[in-house]
Short mmCIF file of N, CA and C in Angstrom, two decimals:
data_model
loop_
_atom_site.label_atom_id
_atom_site.label_comp_id
_atom_site.label_asym_id
_atom_site.label_seq_id
_atom_site.Cartn_x
_atom_site.Cartn_y
_atom_site.Cartn_z
N MET A 190 32.03 27.86 -43.35
CA MET A 190 32.54 26.75 -44.13
C MET A 190 34.07 26.77 -44.04
N SER A 191 34.64 25.68 -43.59
CA SER A 191 36.08 25.53 -43.50
C SER A 191 36.61 25.06 -44.86
N THR A 192 37.68 25.69 -45.31
CA THR A 192 38.23 25.34 -46.61
C THR A 192 39.74 25.11 -46.53
N HIS A 193 40.25 24.44 -47.52
CA HIS A 193 41.69 24.24 -47.70
C HIS A 193 42.00 24.56 -49.16
N ALA A 194 43.22 25.06 -49.40
CA ALA A 194 43.63 25.36 -50.77
C ALA A 194 44.96 24.67 -51.06
N TYR A 195 45.12 24.29 -52.32
CA TYR A 195 46.30 23.54 -52.75
C TYR A 195 46.77 24.08 -54.09
N LEU A 196 48.09 24.11 -54.27
CA LEU A 196 48.71 24.58 -55.50
C LEU A 196 49.56 23.46 -56.08
N ARG A 197 49.42 23.25 -57.38
CA ARG A 197 50.27 22.30 -58.10
C ARG A 197 50.93 23.03 -59.25
N ILE A 198 52.25 22.96 -59.28
CA ILE A 198 53.02 23.48 -60.40
C ILE A 198 53.75 22.27 -60.98
N GLU A 199 53.57 22.04 -62.28
CA GLU A 199 54.15 20.83 -62.87
C GLU A 199 55.62 20.69 -62.51
N SER A 200 56.02 19.51 -62.16
CA SER A 200 57.39 19.11 -61.81
C SER A 200 57.90 19.71 -60.50
N VAL A 201 57.03 20.34 -59.71
CA VAL A 201 57.41 20.85 -58.39
C VAL A 201 56.67 20.00 -57.36
N GLU A 202 57.41 19.23 -56.59
CA GLU A 202 56.81 18.34 -55.59
C GLU A 202 56.54 19.13 -54.32
N GLY A 203 55.29 19.13 -53.87
CA GLY A 203 54.90 19.78 -52.62
C GLY A 203 54.77 18.77 -51.50
N GLY A 204 54.39 19.23 -50.33
CA GLY A 204 54.36 18.36 -49.16
C GLY A 204 52.99 17.90 -48.71
N SER A 205 51.93 18.19 -49.47
CA SER A 205 50.59 17.82 -49.04
C SER A 205 50.43 16.30 -48.99
N THR A 206 49.75 15.84 -47.95
CA THR A 206 49.41 14.42 -47.83
C THR A 206 47.91 14.19 -48.01
N ASP A 207 47.16 15.25 -48.35
CA ASP A 207 45.73 15.10 -48.63
C ASP A 207 45.55 14.07 -49.74
N ARG A 208 44.61 13.16 -49.56
CA ARG A 208 44.47 12.06 -50.52
C ARG A 208 44.14 12.52 -51.94
N HIS A 209 43.48 13.68 -52.08
CA HIS A 209 43.15 14.19 -53.41
C HIS A 209 44.20 15.16 -53.94
N HIS A 210 45.13 15.57 -53.08
CA HIS A 210 46.14 16.57 -53.47
C HIS A 210 47.53 16.17 -52.99
N GLU A 211 47.79 14.90 -52.99
CA GLU A 211 49.09 14.41 -52.53
C GLU A 211 50.20 14.98 -53.42
N GLY A 212 51.21 15.55 -52.76
CA GLY A 212 52.33 16.13 -53.49
C GLY A 212 52.10 17.57 -53.95
N TRP A 213 50.92 18.14 -53.67
CA TRP A 213 50.65 19.54 -53.99
C TRP A 213 51.21 20.40 -52.87
N ILE A 214 51.22 21.69 -53.05
CA ILE A 214 51.65 22.66 -52.04
C ILE A 214 50.41 23.09 -51.27
N GLU A 215 50.46 23.00 -49.94
CA GLU A 215 49.34 23.45 -49.11
C GLU A 215 49.41 24.97 -48.99
N VAL A 216 48.33 25.63 -49.37
CA VAL A 216 48.28 27.09 -49.46
C VAL A 216 47.67 27.69 -48.20
N ARG A 217 48.30 28.75 -47.69
CA ARG A 217 47.74 29.50 -46.56
C ARG A 217 46.78 30.59 -47.06
N SER A 218 47.21 31.31 -48.09
CA SER A 218 46.39 32.38 -48.64
C SER A 218 46.81 32.63 -50.09
N PHE A 219 45.96 33.34 -50.81
CA PHE A 219 46.30 33.72 -52.18
C PHE A 219 45.53 34.97 -52.55
N THR A 220 46.05 35.68 -53.55
CA THR A 220 45.37 36.86 -54.06
C THR A 220 45.66 36.99 -55.55
N TRP A 221 44.67 37.48 -56.28
CA TRP A 221 44.81 37.71 -57.71
C TRP A 221 43.76 38.73 -58.11
N SER A 222 44.08 39.51 -59.14
CA SER A 222 43.10 40.47 -59.67
C SER A 222 43.40 40.73 -61.14
N GLU A 223 42.44 41.35 -61.79
CA GLU A 223 42.63 41.82 -63.16
C GLU A 223 41.99 43.19 -63.28
N THR A 224 42.49 43.98 -64.22
CA THR A 224 41.90 45.28 -64.50
C THR A 224 41.72 45.41 -66.00
N SER A 225 40.65 46.05 -66.39
CA SER A 225 40.40 46.24 -67.82
C SER A 225 40.95 47.59 -68.25
N GLY A 226 41.08 47.74 -69.54
CA GLY A 226 41.55 48.99 -70.10
C GLY A 226 40.43 49.99 -70.32
N ALA A 227 39.25 49.72 -69.73
CA ALA A 227 38.10 50.60 -69.94
C ALA A 227 38.35 51.97 -69.33
N GLY A 228 38.02 53.00 -70.07
CA GLY A 228 38.16 54.35 -69.57
C GLY A 228 36.85 54.85 -68.99
N ALA A 229 36.80 56.13 -68.74
CA ALA A 229 35.58 56.74 -68.21
C ALA A 229 34.42 56.49 -69.17
N GLY A 230 33.28 56.17 -68.63
CA GLY A 230 32.11 55.92 -69.45
C GLY A 230 32.11 54.54 -70.09
N GLY A 231 33.08 53.70 -69.71
CA GLY A 231 33.11 52.33 -70.21
C GLY A 231 33.78 52.16 -71.55
N HIS A 232 34.34 53.23 -72.12
CA HIS A 232 35.01 53.10 -73.41
C HIS A 232 36.34 52.38 -73.22
N ALA A 233 36.63 51.47 -74.12
CA ALA A 233 37.87 50.69 -74.01
C ALA A 233 39.08 51.59 -74.23
N ALA A 234 40.12 51.29 -73.51
CA ALA A 234 41.37 52.02 -73.69
C ALA A 234 41.97 51.64 -75.04
N VAL A 235 42.97 52.38 -75.45
CA VAL A 235 43.58 52.18 -76.75
C VAL A 235 44.11 50.75 -76.91
N SER A 236 44.72 50.20 -75.87
CA SER A 236 45.33 48.88 -76.00
C SER A 236 44.29 47.78 -76.14
N GLY A 237 43.11 47.94 -75.59
CA GLY A 237 42.09 46.92 -75.64
C GLY A 237 42.45 45.67 -74.86
N ARG A 238 43.39 45.77 -73.94
CA ARG A 238 43.85 44.61 -73.18
C ARG A 238 43.39 44.66 -71.73
N VAL A 239 43.25 43.48 -71.20
CA VAL A 239 43.01 43.31 -69.77
C VAL A 239 44.37 43.01 -69.16
N THR A 240 44.65 43.61 -68.01
CA THR A 240 45.91 43.38 -67.33
C THR A 240 45.66 42.49 -66.13
N ALA A 241 46.39 41.40 -66.08
CA ALA A 241 46.28 40.48 -64.95
C ALA A 241 47.43 40.72 -63.99
N SER A 242 47.10 40.81 -62.72
CA SER A 242 48.16 40.84 -61.72
C SER A 242 48.70 39.42 -61.60
N PRO A 243 49.88 39.26 -61.03
CA PRO A 243 50.33 37.89 -60.78
C PRO A 243 49.48 37.25 -59.69
N LEU A 244 49.45 35.94 -59.66
CA LEU A 244 48.84 35.20 -58.56
C LEU A 244 49.89 35.13 -57.47
N VAL A 245 49.55 35.63 -56.28
CA VAL A 245 50.48 35.61 -55.15
C VAL A 245 49.93 34.64 -54.11
N VAL A 246 50.74 33.66 -53.76
CA VAL A 246 50.35 32.58 -52.87
C VAL A 246 51.28 32.56 -51.67
N THR A 247 50.73 32.36 -50.48
CA THR A 247 51.57 32.10 -49.32
C THR A 247 51.36 30.66 -48.88
N ALA A 248 52.45 30.06 -48.42
CA ALA A 248 52.42 28.66 -48.00
C ALA A 248 53.53 28.45 -46.97
N ASP A 249 53.33 27.51 -46.08
CA ASP A 249 54.41 27.16 -45.16
C ASP A 249 55.60 26.66 -45.97
N VAL A 250 56.80 26.95 -45.49
CA VAL A 250 58.00 26.42 -46.14
C VAL A 250 57.88 24.89 -46.17
N SER A 251 58.20 24.31 -47.33
CA SER A 251 58.04 22.86 -47.51
C SER A 251 59.13 22.33 -48.43
N VAL A 252 58.99 21.07 -48.81
CA VAL A 252 59.96 20.48 -49.74
C VAL A 252 59.93 21.18 -51.10
N ALA A 253 58.88 21.92 -51.40
CA ALA A 253 58.79 22.66 -52.66
C ALA A 253 59.62 23.94 -52.64
N SER A 254 59.94 24.44 -51.47
CA SER A 254 60.58 25.76 -51.35
C SER A 254 61.89 25.89 -52.12
N PRO A 255 62.85 24.97 -51.98
CA PRO A 255 64.09 25.12 -52.74
C PRO A 255 63.86 25.11 -54.25
N ARG A 256 62.96 24.26 -54.71
CA ARG A 256 62.66 24.17 -56.15
C ARG A 256 62.05 25.47 -56.66
N LEU A 257 61.17 26.08 -55.86
CA LEU A 257 60.55 27.35 -56.25
C LEU A 257 61.58 28.47 -56.29
N MET A 258 62.50 28.49 -55.32
CA MET A 258 63.56 29.49 -55.29
C MET A 258 64.42 29.40 -56.55
N VAL A 259 64.79 28.17 -56.92
CA VAL A 259 65.62 27.96 -58.12
C VAL A 259 64.83 28.33 -59.38
N ALA A 260 63.57 27.95 -59.45
CA ALA A 260 62.74 28.28 -60.62
C ALA A 260 62.66 29.79 -60.82
N CYS A 261 62.54 30.53 -59.73
CA CYS A 261 62.49 31.99 -59.82
C CYS A 261 63.84 32.53 -60.31
N ALA A 262 64.92 32.05 -59.73
CA ALA A 262 66.26 32.53 -60.10
C ALA A 262 66.58 32.25 -61.56
N ARG A 263 66.06 31.17 -62.10
CA ARG A 263 66.35 30.77 -63.48
C ARG A 263 65.29 31.23 -64.47
N ASN A 264 64.28 31.94 -63.98
CA ASN A 264 63.19 32.40 -64.85
C ASN A 264 62.58 31.22 -65.62
N GLU A 265 62.40 30.11 -64.92
CA GLU A 265 61.92 28.87 -65.53
C GLU A 265 60.43 28.98 -65.87
N ARG A 266 60.08 28.45 -67.04
CA ARG A 266 58.69 28.46 -67.50
C ARG A 266 58.07 27.09 -67.28
N PHE A 267 56.82 27.09 -66.80
CA PHE A 267 56.05 25.87 -66.61
C PHE A 267 54.81 25.95 -67.49
N ASP A 268 54.42 24.84 -68.07
CA ASP A 268 53.23 24.83 -68.92
C ASP A 268 51.97 25.11 -68.13
N VAL A 269 51.85 24.49 -66.93
CA VAL A 269 50.59 24.56 -66.19
C VAL A 269 50.84 24.67 -64.69
N ALA A 270 49.99 25.47 -64.04
CA ALA A 270 49.88 25.48 -62.58
C ALA A 270 48.39 25.47 -62.26
N GLU A 271 48.02 24.81 -61.17
CA GLU A 271 46.62 24.72 -60.77
C GLU A 271 46.47 25.07 -59.30
N LEU A 272 45.43 25.80 -58.99
CA LEU A 272 45.08 26.14 -57.62
C LEU A 272 43.66 25.63 -57.39
N GLU A 273 43.47 24.85 -56.33
CA GLU A 273 42.13 24.34 -56.01
C GLU A 273 41.80 24.70 -54.57
N VAL A 274 40.54 25.11 -54.37
CA VAL A 274 40.02 25.35 -53.02
C VAL A 274 38.94 24.30 -52.79
N VAL A 275 39.08 23.57 -51.69
CA VAL A 275 38.14 22.49 -51.38
C VAL A 275 37.47 22.76 -50.04
N GLN A 276 36.26 22.25 -49.92
CA GLN A 276 35.51 22.37 -48.67
C GLN A 276 35.93 21.24 -47.75
N ALA A 277 36.27 21.58 -46.53
CA ALA A 277 36.63 20.57 -45.53
C ALA A 277 35.36 19.94 -44.98
N GLY A 278 35.49 18.79 -44.37
CA GLY A 278 34.34 18.15 -43.74
C GLY A 278 33.93 16.89 -44.44
N GLU A 279 32.69 16.47 -44.16
CA GLU A 279 32.19 15.19 -44.64
C GLU A 279 32.25 15.07 -46.16
N ASN A 280 31.89 16.13 -46.87
CA ASN A 280 31.94 16.11 -48.33
C ASN A 280 33.22 16.75 -48.84
N GLY A 281 34.23 16.82 -47.98
CA GLY A 281 35.48 17.48 -48.33
C GLY A 281 36.22 16.79 -49.45
N GLY A 282 37.22 17.47 -49.94
CA GLY A 282 38.02 16.94 -51.02
C GLY A 282 37.53 17.32 -52.39
N ARG A 283 36.31 17.80 -52.48
CA ARG A 283 35.78 18.22 -53.77
C ARG A 283 36.09 19.70 -53.98
N PRO A 284 36.80 20.01 -55.06
CA PRO A 284 37.08 21.43 -55.29
C PRO A 284 35.81 22.18 -55.68
N PHE A 285 35.64 23.36 -55.09
CA PHE A 285 34.54 24.21 -55.52
C PHE A 285 35.04 25.45 -56.24
N LEU A 286 36.35 25.71 -56.17
CA LEU A 286 37.00 26.76 -56.96
C LEU A 286 38.27 26.16 -57.56
N ARG A 287 38.49 26.43 -58.85
CA ARG A 287 39.69 25.93 -59.53
C ARG A 287 40.22 27.00 -60.46
N TRP A 288 41.53 27.20 -60.40
CA TRP A 288 42.21 28.06 -61.35
C TRP A 288 43.22 27.19 -62.10
N ARG A 289 43.25 27.31 -63.41
CA ARG A 289 44.26 26.62 -64.23
C ARG A 289 45.00 27.70 -65.00
N LEU A 290 46.27 27.87 -64.67
CA LEU A 290 47.13 28.87 -65.28
C LEU A 290 48.00 28.19 -66.32
N GLN A 291 48.24 28.87 -67.44
CA GLN A 291 49.10 28.31 -68.48
C GLN A 291 50.23 29.28 -68.79
N ASP A 292 51.36 28.70 -69.24
CA ASP A 292 52.58 29.47 -69.52
C ASP A 292 52.95 30.30 -68.29
N VAL A 293 53.39 29.60 -67.27
CA VAL A 293 53.59 30.15 -65.93
C VAL A 293 55.07 30.34 -65.63
N VAL A 294 55.39 31.45 -64.97
CA VAL A 294 56.75 31.73 -64.49
C VAL A 294 56.67 32.08 -63.02
N VAL A 295 57.57 31.51 -62.21
CA VAL A 295 57.70 31.92 -60.81
C VAL A 295 58.49 33.22 -60.85
N SER A 296 57.79 34.34 -60.80
CA SER A 296 58.44 35.65 -60.96
C SER A 296 58.88 36.26 -59.64
N GLY A 297 58.52 35.63 -58.54
CA GLY A 297 58.95 36.11 -57.23
C GLY A 297 58.91 34.99 -56.22
N TYR A 298 59.90 35.00 -55.34
CA TYR A 298 59.93 34.02 -54.25
C TYR A 298 60.55 34.71 -53.04
N ALA A 299 59.88 34.62 -51.90
CA ALA A 299 60.39 35.23 -50.67
C ALA A 299 60.02 34.35 -49.49
N VAL A 300 60.85 34.42 -48.46
CA VAL A 300 60.56 33.72 -47.21
C VAL A 300 60.52 34.76 -46.10
N THR A 301 59.45 34.72 -45.32
CA THR A 301 59.34 35.59 -44.15
C THR A 301 59.04 34.70 -42.95
N ALA A 302 59.24 35.24 -41.77
CA ALA A 302 58.97 34.46 -40.57
C ALA A 302 58.20 35.31 -39.58
N GLU A 303 57.01 34.86 -39.23
CA GLU A 303 56.22 35.47 -38.17
C GLU A 303 56.33 34.54 -36.98
N ASP A 304 56.71 35.07 -35.85
CA ASP A 304 56.91 34.23 -34.67
C ASP A 304 57.81 33.04 -34.99
N PHE A 305 58.77 33.28 -35.88
CA PHE A 305 59.77 32.30 -36.29
C PHE A 305 59.19 31.09 -37.00
N LEU A 306 58.01 31.24 -37.60
CA LEU A 306 57.44 30.21 -38.46
C LEU A 306 57.63 30.66 -39.90
N PRO A 307 58.53 30.04 -40.66
CA PRO A 307 58.82 30.51 -42.01
C PRO A 307 57.67 30.25 -42.98
N VAL A 308 57.40 31.26 -43.79
CA VAL A 308 56.31 31.22 -44.77
C VAL A 308 56.86 31.67 -46.12
N ASP A 309 56.55 30.90 -47.16
CA ASP A 309 56.90 31.28 -48.53
C ASP A 309 55.87 32.24 -49.09
N THR A 310 56.32 33.20 -49.87
CA THR A 310 55.44 33.99 -50.74
C THR A 310 55.89 33.70 -52.16
N ILE A 311 54.98 33.13 -52.93
CA ILE A 311 55.27 32.67 -54.29
C ILE A 311 54.47 33.54 -55.25
N THR A 312 55.15 34.17 -56.20
CA THR A 312 54.49 35.04 -57.17
C THR A 312 54.55 34.36 -58.54
N LEU A 313 53.37 34.15 -59.13
CA LEU A 313 53.27 33.46 -60.42
C LEU A 313 52.70 34.40 -61.47
N ARG A 314 53.44 34.59 -62.55
CA ARG A 314 52.93 35.31 -63.72
C ARG A 314 52.52 34.25 -64.75
N PHE A 315 51.51 34.57 -65.52
CA PHE A 315 50.98 33.58 -66.46
C PHE A 315 50.34 34.29 -67.63
N GLU A 316 50.13 33.54 -68.72
CA GLU A 316 49.57 34.12 -69.94
C GLU A 316 48.08 33.89 -70.10
N SER A 317 47.57 32.77 -69.58
CA SER A 317 46.13 32.52 -69.69
C SER A 317 45.62 31.85 -68.43
N LEU A 318 44.31 31.98 -68.23
CA LEU A 318 43.68 31.50 -67.01
C LEU A 318 42.31 30.93 -67.32
N ARG A 319 42.04 29.79 -66.72
CA ARG A 319 40.68 29.22 -66.72
C ARG A 319 40.25 29.18 -65.26
N PHE A 320 39.08 29.72 -64.97
CA PHE A 320 38.56 29.81 -63.61
C PHE A 320 37.23 29.09 -63.57
N ASP A 321 37.12 28.08 -62.71
CA ASP A 321 35.89 27.30 -62.56
C ASP A 321 35.33 27.48 -61.16
N VAL A 322 34.02 27.67 -61.08
CA VAL A 322 33.29 27.61 -59.82
C VAL A 322 32.36 26.41 -59.94
N VAL A 323 32.45 25.50 -58.98
CA VAL A 323 31.63 24.29 -59.00
C VAL A 323 30.57 24.42 -57.90
N PRO A 324 29.33 24.74 -58.29
CA PRO A 324 28.29 24.89 -57.27
C PRO A 324 27.93 23.55 -56.63
N GLN A 325 27.44 23.63 -55.42
CA GLN A 325 27.00 22.42 -54.72
C GLN A 325 25.49 22.29 -54.86
N GLN A 326 25.03 21.10 -55.23
CA GLN A 326 23.61 20.82 -55.35
C GLN A 326 23.00 20.68 -53.96
N PRO A 327 21.67 20.80 -53.83
CA PRO A 327 21.02 20.65 -52.52
C PRO A 327 21.35 19.33 -51.82
N ASP A 328 21.59 18.27 -52.60
CA ASP A 328 21.92 16.97 -51.99
C ASP A 328 23.41 16.83 -51.65
N GLY A 329 24.19 17.90 -51.87
CA GLY A 329 25.61 17.89 -51.53
C GLY A 329 26.54 17.47 -52.65
N THR A 330 25.99 17.01 -53.77
CA THR A 330 26.83 16.60 -54.89
C THR A 330 27.25 17.83 -55.69
N PRO A 331 28.38 17.74 -56.41
CA PRO A 331 28.80 18.89 -57.20
C PRO A 331 27.92 19.08 -58.43
N GLY A 332 27.65 20.34 -58.74
CA GLY A 332 26.89 20.67 -59.93
C GLY A 332 27.82 20.88 -61.12
N SER A 333 27.27 21.39 -62.20
CA SER A 333 28.06 21.67 -63.39
C SER A 333 28.91 22.91 -63.18
N PRO A 334 30.20 22.85 -63.52
CA PRO A 334 31.07 24.01 -63.32
C PRO A 334 30.63 25.20 -64.17
N VAL A 335 30.80 26.38 -63.61
CA VAL A 335 30.64 27.64 -64.34
C VAL A 335 32.06 28.12 -64.61
N THR A 336 32.38 28.37 -65.87
CA THR A 336 33.77 28.58 -66.28
C THR A 336 33.95 29.91 -66.98
N GLY A 337 35.10 30.52 -66.75
CA GLY A 337 35.54 31.70 -67.49
C GLY A 337 36.99 31.49 -67.91
N GLU A 338 37.31 31.90 -69.13
CA GLU A 338 38.68 31.76 -69.63
C GLU A 338 39.14 33.06 -70.26
N VAL A 339 40.41 33.42 -69.99
CA VAL A 339 40.98 34.63 -70.57
C VAL A 339 42.42 34.34 -71.00
N ASP A 340 42.76 34.76 -72.21
CA ASP A 340 44.14 34.74 -72.69
C ASP A 340 44.63 36.18 -72.62
N PHE A 341 45.52 36.46 -71.69
CA PHE A 341 45.96 37.83 -71.45
C PHE A 341 46.96 38.32 -72.48
N THR A 342 47.34 37.47 -73.43
CA THR A 342 48.26 37.90 -74.48
C THR A 342 47.52 38.48 -75.68
N ARG A 343 46.19 38.36 -75.67
CA ARG A 343 45.38 38.84 -76.79
C ARG A 343 44.54 40.03 -76.37
N PRO A 344 44.24 40.93 -77.31
CA PRO A 344 43.33 42.03 -76.99
C PRO A 344 41.99 41.48 -76.51
N SER A 345 41.33 42.21 -75.62
CA SER A 345 40.09 41.73 -75.01
C SER A 345 38.90 41.83 -75.95
N ARG A 346 39.04 42.47 -77.05
CA ARG A 346 37.90 42.57 -77.98
C ARG A 346 37.89 41.46 -78.98
#
């Protein structure tokens, strides 16, 4: 299955021309993880908190790049950022994975070049996350989303 991913950070104009993601940032790759405070035997750690790593996204350098660099330098806060992964092809454009981040800061910005093709690495820290998986029905239509939400500023219990 061929997929495409797109990132939208409020007030940051990206270069995507996809009809469903016009003005979003076209994503090459991304990574994110969380770890719990559970100790050996599953007992919760003293803090009772889950630790979220930042969301790290790579994208080709675009019209969004200068704005992201400035946002990082100024420690600018954004209310919302969204990452969507869509299936390419005949039924394309429908997101089957969605992340909605709230209280977001661009905590890192870097440009690297492989074979002289510049690529942004964008690091986003955030306080809460909603993650949706949208299953596909046998007839190809989207099913009901399965959702998980975590506020990383609150204890996990």
